[in-house]
Amino acid sequence: MHNLIKQTIFAGMKIQQLIGIILAIASAVSYGLIPLFILPIKHAGISMDVTLLYRFAFSALIILVYLLFKKTSLRLSKSDLWKVMVLGLIYSLSSEFLFWGYDVMSAGVASTVLYIYPMIVAIILFVLYKEKISKSTLYSILLALVGVGVLSIKKDSMQFNFVGFGVVMLSAFAYSSYMVM
């Protein structure tokens, strides 16, 4: 079995890199499953603010346990504390806008619109940090925008849901800003 692992695409990769890839995949999958858990909570009448409070508190507890296990210092300088607070605010706004988007358009379309954030990150990096955008990235951005636009059209009436699209784009922009910071 050990030799089989050595011969896979992970050959030559350090164990930390492999763990990082696995954790990144787990993170992406769990983030993508948010609607699966949020929609039943919404239908049960639980406030989205309460849901976010529990979600962030539970996440903070997991991170705290991890940091204590790794014996990592929890001290923050004043500037780091300010950065953490701003990042927390931006991330919570992203979640708030996404949950609001679930109220005004279908969860599937809202989640699809949210996943335009990598393109927004590319644009932010281009504008603020002068990173080049390749032709393939530019074509991908344009194709994704067209696809999201088509998905955002209401099936029966062929009317574009501007409110839903705008709210979820606010979520995508907030998440993109969080990723860049």
N, CA and C of each residue as an Amber inpcrd file, in Angstrom:
protein
   543
   0.8250000  -1.1900000   0.0000000   0.0000000   0.0000000   0.0000000
   0.8690000   1.2530000   0.0000000   1.9370000   1.2210000   0.7910000
   2.8230000   2.3800000   0.8860000   3.4400000   2.7120000  -0.4790000
   3.8420000   1.6590000  -1.2330000   4.4110000   1.8840000  -2.5640000
   3.3790000   2.4610000  -3.5170000   2.1230000   2.0560000  -3.3770000
   1.0550000   2.5790000  -4.2250000   0.8740000   4.0650000  -4.0030000
   0.9310000   4.4790000  -2.7530000   0.8070000   5.8970000  -2.4320000
   1.9640000   6.6750000  -3.0420000   3.1630000   6.1120000  -2.9970000
   4.3360000   6.7880000  -3.5570000   4.1990000   6.9910000  -5.0670000
   3.4620000   6.1050000  -5.7450000   3.3440000   6.1710000  -7.1960000
   2.1890000   7.0570000  -7.6660000   1.4040000   7.5840000  -6.7680000
   0.2550000   8.4040000  -7.1540000   0.6980000   9.8110000  -7.5140000
  -0.2810000  10.6520000  -7.7940000   0.0120000  12.0440000  -8.1340000
   0.6360000  12.7960000  -6.9640000   0.5710000  12.2090000  -5.7830000
   1.1200000  12.8600000  -4.6050000   2.5960000  12.5120000  -4.4040000
   3.1900000  11.7880000  -5.3550000   4.5870000  11.3940000  -5.2210000
   5.4660000  12.6330000  -5.1240000   6.3880000  12.6180000  -4.2010000
   7.2990000  13.7330000  -4.0330000   6.7280000  14.8650000  -3.1980000
   5.4940000  14.7480000  -2.8130000   4.8490000  15.7980000  -2.0280000
   5.0980000  15.5310000  -0.5450000   5.3800000  16.5850000   0.1810000
   5.5700000  16.4470000   1.6170000   4.2220000  16.1850000   2.2810000
   4.2550000  15.5210000   3.4220000   3.0250000  15.1700000   4.1330000
   2.2280000  16.4200000   4.5140000   2.9310000  17.5280000   4.8350000
   2.2380000  18.7740000   5.1770000   1.4570000  19.3010000   3.9730000
   2.0360000  19.1580000   2.7850000   1.3390000  19.6050000   1.5800000
   0.0900000  18.7530000   1.3380000   0.2200000  17.4500000   1.5150000
  -0.9120000  16.5510000   1.3270000  -2.0210000  16.8670000   2.3370000
  -1.6360000  17.0790000   3.5760000  -2.6180000  17.4410000   4.6030000
  -3.2760000  18.7620000   4.2380000  -2.4900000  19.7100000   3.7480000
  -3.0340000  21.0000000   3.3250000  -4.0500000  20.8520000   2.2090000
  -3.7490000  20.0070000   1.2370000  -4.6860000  19.7680000   0.1340000
  -5.9700000  19.1350000   0.6510000  -5.8380000  18.1550000   1.5080000
  -7.0170000  17.4770000   2.0710000  -7.8680000  18.4620000   2.8700000
  -7.2210000  19.2860000   3.6840000  -7.9660000  20.2670000   4.4810000
  -8.6160000  21.3340000   3.5960000  -7.9410000  21.7360000   2.5200000
  -8.5280000  22.7100000   1.5920000  -9.7630000  22.1270000   0.9130000
  -9.6850000  20.8630000   0.5260000 -10.8370000  20.2020000  -0.0870000
 -11.9790000  20.0910000   0.9240000 -11.6580000  19.6980000   2.1460000
 -12.6860000  19.5870000   3.1930000 -13.3220000  20.9470000   3.4650000
 -12.5150000  21.9980000   3.4570000 -13.0350000  23.3440000   3.6760000
 -13.9760000  23.7560000   2.5550000 -13.5710000  23.5190000   1.3120000
 -14.4100000  23.8860000   0.1620000 -15.7210000  23.1100000   0.1710000
 -15.6470000  21.8230000   0.4830000 -16.8630000  21.0050000   0.5200000
 -17.7910000  21.4750000   1.6360000 -17.2350000  21.7300000   2.8170000
 -18.0890000  22.1650000   3.9260000 -18.6900000  23.5420000   3.6540000
 -17.9340000  24.4310000   3.0190000 -18.4680000  25.7530000   2.6780000
 -19.5830000  25.6120000   1.6420000 -19.3980000  24.7020000   0.7050000
 -20.4160000  24.4730000  -0.3150000 -21.6830000  23.8300000   0.2270000
 -21.5720000  23.1720000   1.3700000 -22.7390000  22.5140000   1.9670000
 -23.5420000  23.4210000   2.8930000 -23.1160000  24.6720000   3.0430000
 -23.8230000  25.5970000   3.9290000 -25.3250000  25.6480000   3.6310000
 -25.7370000  25.7710000   2.3580000 -27.1830000  25.8380000   2.1030000
 -27.9400000  24.5980000   2.5970000 -27.2880000  23.4470000   2.5320000
 -27.9290000  22.2100000   2.9780000 -28.3060000  22.2720000   4.4540000
 -27.5110000  22.9730000   5.2420000 -27.7790000  23.0820000   6.6710000
 -28.5800000  24.3340000   7.0190000 -28.3820000  25.4010000   6.2680000
 -29.0360000  26.6680000   6.5780000 -30.5240000  26.6420000   6.2380000
 -30.8880000  26.0540000   5.1130000 -32.2870000  26.0960000   4.6890000
 -33.2370000  25.4300000   5.6840000 -32.9250000  24.2460000   6.2260000
 -33.8220000  23.6790000   7.2450000 -33.9060000  24.5410000   8.5050000
 -32.7940000  25.1840000   8.8630000 -32.7910000  26.0650000  10.0300000
 -33.7060000  27.2560000   9.7870000 -33.6330000  27.8120000   8.5690000
 -34.5060000  28.9340000   8.2150000 -35.9700000  28.5200000   8.2480000
 -36.2590000  27.3340000   7.7120000 -37.6520000  26.8580000   7.6780000
 -38.1820000  26.5660000   9.0800000 -37.2740000  26.3120000  10.0170000
 -37.6860000  26.0760000  11.4100000 -37.9570000  27.3890000  12.1340000
 -37.6720000  28.5070000  11.4600000 -37.9700000  29.8130000  12.0410000
 -36.8650000  30.3960000  12.8980000 -35.6880000  29.8140000  12.8300000
 -34.5720000  30.3310000  13.6110000 -33.9360000  31.4920000  12.8490000
 -33.6980000  32.5710000  13.5430000 -33.1310000  33.7840000  12.9510000
 -31.7550000  33.5000000  12.3630000 -31.4640000  34.1510000  11.2410000
 -30.1520000  33.9930000  10.6180000 -29.0530000  34.5990000  11.4820000
 -29.3800000  35.6390000  12.2340000 -28.3790000  36.2240000  13.1310000
 -27.9860000  35.2350000  14.2250000 -28.9680000  34.5340000  14.7580000
 -28.6950000  33.5150000  15.7780000 -27.9010000  32.3710000  15.1600000
 -28.2770000  31.9890000  13.9520000 -27.5610000  30.9250000  13.2500000
 -26.1000000  31.3070000  13.0440000 -25.8580000  32.5480000  12.6130000
 -24.4790000  32.9980000  12.4220000 -23.7200000  33.0430000  13.7400000
 -24.3950000  33.4830000  14.8030000 -23.7470000  33.5250000  16.1110000
 -23.2580000  32.1290000  16.5050000 -24.1290000  31.1270000  16.3810000
 -23.7310000  29.7640000  16.7400000 -22.6620000  29.2240000  15.8020000
 -22.7870000  29.5240000  14.5190000 -21.8000000  29.0510000  13.5410000
 -20.4230000  29.6140000  13.8650000 -20.3500000  30.9210000  14.1110000
 -19.0520000  31.5330000  14.3880000 -18.5310000  31.1420000  15.7650000
 -19.3980000  31.0110000  16.7540000 -18.9660000  30.6060000  18.0990000
 -18.4070000  29.1860000  18.0650000 -19.0870000  28.2890000  17.3590000
 -18.6260000  26.9110000  17.2440000 -17.2830000  26.8580000  16.5140000
 -17.1490000  27.6350000  15.4460000 -15.8860000  27.6820000  14.6960000
 -14.7660000  28.2310000  15.5630000 -15.0570000  29.2990000  16.3070000
 -14.0480000  29.8970000  17.1780000 -13.6000000  28.9030000  18.2510000
 -14.5350000  28.1300000  18.7630000 -14.1950000  27.1270000  19.7740000
 -13.2700000  26.0540000  19.1910000 -13.5730000  25.6070000  17.9850000
 -12.7200000  24.6030000  17.3350000 -11.3160000  25.1630000  17.1140000
 -11.2380000  26.3940000  16.6350000  -9.9300000  27.0110000  16.3950000
  -9.1840000  27.2030000  17.7090000  -9.8910000  27.6070000  18.7700000
  -9.2590000  27.7840000  20.0730000  -8.6720000  26.4720000  20.5770000
  -9.4310000  25.4000000  20.4840000  -8.9380000  24.0850000  20.9240000
  -7.6960000  23.7040000  20.1270000  -7.7370000  23.9280000  18.8130000
  -6.5860000  23.6170000  17.9610000  -5.3600000  24.4300000  18.3810000
  -5.5380000  25.7310000  18.5830000  -4.4210000  26.5970000  18.9510000
  -3.8540000  26.2270000  20.3220000  -4.7280000  25.8730000  21.2610000
  -4.2550000  25.4390000  22.5770000  -3.5090000  24.1160000  22.4710000
  -4.0020000  23.1990000  21.6360000  -3.3390000  21.9170000  21.4320000
  -1.9490000  22.1180000  20.8410000  -1.8240000  23.0610000  19.9170000
  -0.5370000  23.3560000  19.2780000   0.3320000  24.2780000  20.1340000
  -0.2130000  24.7050000  21.2870000   0.4870000  25.5960000  22.2120000
   0.8990000  26.9040000  21.5160000  -0.0300000  27.4270000  20.7250000
   0.1890000  28.6790000  20.0140000  -0.2420000  29.8390000  20.9060000
   0.5700000  30.8620000  20.9280000   0.2320000  32.0390000  21.7230000
  -1.0140000  32.7200000  21.1550000  -1.8870000  33.1280000  22.0470000
  -3.1020000  33.8080000  21.6240000  -2.9720000  35.3230000  21.7380000
  -1.7860000  35.8040000  22.0490000  -1.5610000  37.2480000  22.1660000
  -1.6010000  37.9080000  20.8020000  -2.2480000  39.0440000  20.7690000
  -2.3070000  39.8430000  19.5460000  -1.8700000  41.2620000  19.8770000
  -1.1170000  41.8320000  18.9660000  -0.7840000  43.2430000  19.1310000
  -2.0370000  44.0580000  18.8260000  -2.0060000  45.3290000  19.1630000
  -3.1710000  46.1770000  18.8920000  -3.4720000  46.2300000  17.4040000
  -2.4390000  46.3010000  16.5650000  -2.6770000  46.3540000  15.1190000
  -3.2420000  45.0270000  14.6140000  -2.7400000  43.8990000  15.1540000
  -3.2820000  42.5950000  14.7590000  -4.7270000  42.4300000  15.2330000
  -5.0150000  42.9190000  16.4270000  -6.3800000  42.8440000  16.9410000
  -7.3260000  43.6250000  16.0280000  -6.8880000  44.7980000  15.6000000
  -7.6850000  45.6120000  14.6840000  -7.9210000  44.8570000  13.3720000
  -6.8690000  44.2280000  12.8320000  -6.9950000  43.4610000  11.5850000
  -7.9680000  42.2960000  11.7520000  -7.8630000  41.5880000  12.8630000
  -8.7580000  40.4590000  13.1190000 -10.2120000  40.9290000  13.2170000
 -10.4200000  42.0590000  13.8700000 -11.7840000  42.5840000  14.0040000
 -12.3480000  42.9920000  12.6420000 -11.5450000  43.6430000  11.8170000
 -11.9990000  44.0480000  10.4770000 -12.2820000  42.8100000   9.6240000
 -11.3830000  41.8330000   9.6640000 -11.6010000  40.6010000   8.9010000
 -12.8600000  39.8770000   9.3730000 -13.0740000  39.8390000  10.6800000
 -14.2900000  39.2140000  11.2140000 -15.5420000  39.9190000  10.7430000
 -15.5030000  41.2370000  10.7250000 -16.6450000  42.0170000  10.2490000
 -16.9110000  41.7450000   8.7700000 -15.8610000  41.7490000   7.9620000
 -16.0270000  41.5070000   6.5260000 -16.5740000  40.1050000   6.2770000
 -16.0330000  39.1090000   6.9890000 -16.5040000  37.7330000   6.8000000
 -17.9530000  37.5800000   7.2500000 -18.3040000  38.2130000   8.3600000
 -19.6920000  38.1070000   8.8260000 -20.6460000  38.8180000   7.8700000
 -20.2090000  39.9260000   7.2640000 -21.0360000  40.5900000   6.2540000
 -21.2430000  39.6810000   5.0460000 -20.2000000  38.9790000   4.6630000
 -20.3240000  38.0330000   3.5520000 -21.3950000  36.9950000   3.8570000
 -21.3670000  36.4390000   5.0500000 -22.3620000  35.4320000   5.4370000
 -23.7590000  36.0360000   5.5350000 -23.8410000  37.2190000   6.1030000
 -25.1430000  37.8860000   6.2510000 -25.7750000  38.1500000   4.8860000
 -24.9830000  38.6720000   3.9460000 -25.5060000  38.9320000   2.6080000
 -25.9000000  37.6290000   1.9030000 -25.1070000  36.5740000   2.0990000
 -25.4450000  35.2980000   1.4730000 -26.7720000  34.7730000   2.0120000
 -26.9630000  34.8210000   3.3250000 -28.2110000  34.3340000   3.9050000
 -29.3860000  35.1930000   3.4730000 -29.1610000  36.4840000   3.3200000
 -30.2090000  37.3620000   2.7950000 -30.5050000  36.9750000   1.3460000
 -29.4580000  36.6460000   0.6040000 -29.6410000  36.1900000  -0.7800000
 -30.5000000  34.9400000  -0.8560000 -30.3660000  34.0430000   0.1300000
 -31.2070000  32.8440000   0.1580000 -32.6790000  33.1970000   0.3350000
 -32.9540000  34.3670000   0.9240000 -34.3380000  34.8050000   1.0890000
 -34.9440000  35.3190000  -0.2090000 -34.1220000  35.8680000  -1.0900000
 -34.6710000  36.5240000  -2.2810000 -34.4360000  35.7600000  -3.5770000
 -33.6730000  34.6800000  -3.5230000 -33.5210000  33.8200000  -4.7070000
 -33.2320000  32.4020000  -4.2360000 -33.3000000  31.4590000  -5.1250000
 -33.0970000  30.0620000  -4.7290000 -31.6690000  29.8670000  -4.2050000
 -31.5290000  28.9350000  -3.2820000 -30.2230000  28.6890000  -2.6550000
 -29.2050000  28.2180000  -3.6850000 -29.6390000  27.4190000  -4.6430000
 -28.7160000  26.9260000  -5.6660000 -28.1500000  28.0470000  -6.5150000
 -29.0200000  28.9380000  -6.9570000 -28.5690000  30.0650000  -7.7800000
 -27.7170000  31.0100000  -6.9360000 -28.1490000  31.2810000  -5.7030000
 -27.3940000  32.1800000  -4.8300000 -25.9930000  31.6220000  -4.5820000
 -25.8970000  30.3310000  -4.3270000 -24.5850000  29.7240000  -4.0770000
 -23.7210000  29.7730000  -5.3350000 -24.3440000  29.5820000  -6.4890000
 -23.6000000  29.6600000  -7.7440000 -23.0800000  31.0730000  -7.9740000
 -23.9190000  32.0620000  -7.7150000 -23.4930000  33.4590000  -7.8640000
 -22.3440000  33.7480000  -6.9020000 -22.4110000  33.2200000  -5.6840000
 -21.3480000  33.4540000  -4.7080000 -19.9990000  32.9610000  -5.2320000
 -20.0140000  31.8570000  -5.9540000 -18.7560000  31.2750000  -6.4160000
 -18.1300000  32.0360000  -7.5710000 -18.5970000  33.2490000  -7.7920000
 -17.9250000  34.1590000  -8.7090000 -16.7770000  34.8570000  -7.9780000
 -16.6580000  34.6210000  -6.6670000 -15.6530000  35.3280000  -5.8740000
 -14.2190000  35.1360000  -6.3630000 -13.8140000  33.9800000  -6.9060000
 -12.4220000  33.9120000  -7.3890000 -12.1400000  34.9250000  -8.5080000
 -13.1530000  35.1950000  -9.3070000 -12.9720000  36.1800000 -10.3640000
 -12.8480000  37.5890000  -9.7820000 -13.6140000  37.8480000  -8.7360000
 -13.5200000  39.1520000  -8.0710000 -12.1410000  39.2970000  -7.4270000
 -11.6340000  38.2150000  -6.8530000 -10.2800000  38.2400000  -6.2760000
  -9.2670000  38.5880000  -7.3600000  -9.3970000  37.9500000  -8.5310000
  -8.4660000  38.2330000  -9.6360000  -8.5390000  39.6980000 -10.0420000
  -9.7330000  40.2570000 -10.0850000  -9.9080000  41.6610000 -10.4600000
  -9.3210000  42.5860000  -9.3920000  -9.5690000  42.2780000  -8.1200000
  -9.0090000  43.0870000  -7.0320000  -7.4810000  43.0580000  -7.0890000
  -6.9140000  41.8660000  -7.2970000  -5.4580000  41.7480000  -7.3700000
  -4.9030000  42.5230000  -8.5670000  -5.6530000  42.5410000  -9.6530000
  -5.2350000  43.3010000 -10.8420000  -5.2690000  44.7990000 -10.5560000
  -6.3690000  45.2650000  -9.9650000  -6.5440000  46.6980000  -9.7370000
  -5.6200000  47.2130000  -8.6320000  -5.5640000  46.5040000  -7.5010000
  -4.8080000  47.0090000  -6.3540000  -3.3250000  46.6300000  -6.3650000
  -3.0160000  45.4450000  -6.8830000  -1.6460000  44.9560000  -6.8070000
  -0.9850000  44.7830000  -8.1640000  -1.6680000  45.2280000  -9.2070000
  -1.1300000  45.2160000 -10.5780000  -0.7430000  43.8210000 -11.0630000
  -1.4120000  42.7850000 -10.5330000  -1.1570000  41.4360000 -11.0310000
  -1.8060000  41.2900000 -12.3930000  -1.1140000  40.6000000 -13.2820000
  -1.6360000  40.4380000 -14.6370000  -2.7460000  39.3920000 -14.6490000
  -3.7110000  39.6330000 -15.5370000  -4.7800000  38.6620000 -15.7570000
  -4.5280000  38.0330000 -17.1250000  -4.3660000  36.7170000 -17.1320000
  -4.1050000  36.0300000 -18.3910000  -5.3690000  36.0180000 -19.2590000
  -5.1760000  35.7390000 -20.5380000  -6.3300000  35.6750000 -21.4420000
  -7.3030000  34.5870000 -21.0000000  -6.7760000  33.4560000 -20.5560000
  -7.6610000  32.3700000 -20.1270000  -8.4550000  32.7710000 -18.8880000
  -7.8230000  33.5210000 -17.9770000  -8.5480000  34.0090000 -16.7980000
  -9.6060000  35.0140000 -17.2080000  -9.2870000  35.8940000 -18.1370000
 -10.2530000  36.8770000 -18.6190000 -11.4390000  36.1860000 -19.2850000
 -11.1650000  35.1960000 -20.1270000 -12.2550000  34.4450000 -20.7600000
 -13.0920000  33.7220000 -19.7090000 -12.4340000  33.1780000 -18.7000000
 -13.1490000  32.4850000 -17.6200000 -14.0600000  33.4490000 -16.8640000
 -13.5620000  34.6520000 -16.6040000 -14.3660000  35.6650000 -15.9080000
 -15.6070000  36.0010000 -16.7290000 -15.4040000  36.2680000 -18.0140000
 -16.5350000  36.6250000 -18.8810000 -17.5360000  35.4760000 -18.9890000
 -17.0420000  34.2600000 -19.1800000 -17.9240000  33.0930000 -19.2870000
 -18.6860000  32.8600000 -17.9890000 -18.0140000  33.0180000 -16.8550000
 -18.6810000  32.8440000 -15.5610000 -19.7530000  33.9000000 -15.3540000
 -19.4650000  35.1370000 -15.7190000 -20.4660000  36.2030000 -15.5840000
 -21.6930000  35.9210000 -16.4360000 -21.4730000  35.4720000 -17.6590000
 -22.6080000  35.1240000 -18.5330000 -23.3910000  33.9600000 -17.9250000
 -22.6830000  32.9320000 -17.4570000 -23.3520000  31.7770000 -16.8550000
 -24.1470000  32.1340000 -15.6140000 -23.5740000  32.9450000 -14.7620000
 -24.2840000  33.3700000 -13.5510000 -25.4920000  34.2240000 -13.9270000
 -25.3210000  35.0720000 -14.9220000 -26.4520000  35.8810000 -15.3930000
 -27.5850000  35.0300000 -15.9020000 -27.2640000  34.0050000 -16.6730000
 -28.2950000  33.1000000 -17.1970000 -28.9800000  32.3480000 -16.0610000
 -28.2010000  31.8810000 -15.0840000 -28.7890000  31.1660000 -13.9520000
 -29.6640000  32.0590000 -13.0870000 -29.3770000  33.3510000 -13.0970000
 -30.1330000  34.2750000 -12.2570000 -31.4640000  34.6820000 -12.8640000
 -31.7240000  34.2810000 -14.0990000 -32.9990000  34.6060000 -14.7380000
 -34.0740000  33.6820000 -14.1720000 -35.1920000  34.2530000 -13.7900000
 -36.2980000  33.4580000 -13.2650000 -36.8590000  32.5930000 -14.3910000
 -37.1200000  31.3340000 -14.0980000 -37.5250000  30.3780000 -15.1250000
 -38.8490000  30.7330000 -15.8080000 -39.8540000  31.0400000 -15.0240000
 -41.1910000  31.2250000 -15.5870000 -41.3520000  32.5340000 -16.3350000
 -40.7960000  33.5970000 -15.8120000 -41.0790000  34.9140000 -16.3790000
 -39.9240000  35.4970000 -17.1850000 -38.7600000  34.8240000 -17.1820000
 -37.5830000  35.3160000 -17.8850000 -37.1870000  36.7160000 -17.4100000
 -37.4400000  37.0180000 -16.1430000 -37.0370000  38.2880000 -15.5620000
 -35.7920000  38.0460000 -14.7090000 -34.8660000  38.9580000 -14.8240000
 -33.6290000  38.8650000 -14.0560000 -33.8820000  39.3180000 -12.6310000
 -33.4300000  38.5610000 -11.6550000 -33.6080000  38.9000000 -10.2530000
 -32.4620000  39.8190000  -9.8080000 -32.6360000  41.1290000 -10.0670000
 -31.5820000  42.1000000  -9.7560000 -31.3020000  42.1890000  -8.2650000
 -32.3490000  42.1290000  -7.4540000 -32.1600000  42.2410000  -6.0080000
 -31.3480000  41.0560000  -5.4950000 -31.7780000  39.8560000  -5.8480000
 -31.0620000  38.6690000  -5.3980000 -29.6290000  38.6430000  -5.8940000
 -29.4430000  38.9540000  -7.1690000 -28.1060000  38.9740000  -7.7470000
 -27.2370000  40.0140000  -7.0370000 -27.7860000  41.1960000  -6.8000000
 -27.0330000  42.2600000  -6.1390000 -26.6380000  41.9030000  -4.7170000
 -27.5750000  41.3160000  -3.9740000 -27.2910000  40.9440000  -2.5800000
 -26.1970000  39.8770000  -2.5210000 -26.2930000  38.8740000  -3.3740000
 -25.2920000  37.8080000  -3.3460000 -23.9580000  38.3120000  -3.8910000
 -23.9810000  39.2610000  -4.8220000 -22.7230000  39.8610000  -5.2900000
 -22.0550000  40.6460000  -4.1520000 -22.8560000  41.2750000  -3.2810000
 -22.2820000  41.9300000  -2.1040000 -21.5770000  40.8950000  -1.2270000
 -22.1920000  39.7250000  -1.0860000 -21.5730000  38.6420000  -0.3230000
 -20.2700000  38.2090000  -0.9870000 -20.2980000  38.0340000  -2.3030000
 -19.1010000  37.6080000  -3.0390000 -18.0030000  38.6660000  -2.9350000
 -18.3750000  39.9370000  -3.0200000 -17.3770000  41.0010000  -2.9050000
 -16.7800000  41.0480000  -1.4990000 -17.6230000  40.8800000  -0.4830000
 -17.1220000  40.8740000   0.8980000 -16.1830000  39.6880000   1.1030000
 -16.5720000  38.5100000   0.5980000 -15.7190000  37.3230000   0.7530000
 -14.4130000  37.4960000  -0.0040000 -14.4730000  38.1000000  -1.1920000
 -13.2670000  38.3460000  -1.9760000 -12.3410000  39.3060000  -1.2390000
 -12.9080000  40.3400000  -0.6530000 -12.1110000  41.2890000   0.1220000
 -11.4490000  40.5890000   1.3060000 -12.1890000  39.7160000   1.9550000
 -11.6560000  38.9320000   3.0770000 -10.4730000  38.0790000   2.6060000
 -10.6240000  37.4540000   1.4340000  -9.5720000  36.5830000   0.9260000
  -8.3140000  37.3830000   0.5780000  -8.4860000  38.5640000   0.0400000
  -7.3320000  39.3770000  -0.3710000  -6.6080000  39.9660000   0.8380000
  -7.3800000  40.3380000   1.8770000  -6.7600000  40.9510000   3.0460000
  -5.9540000  39.9100000   3.7930000
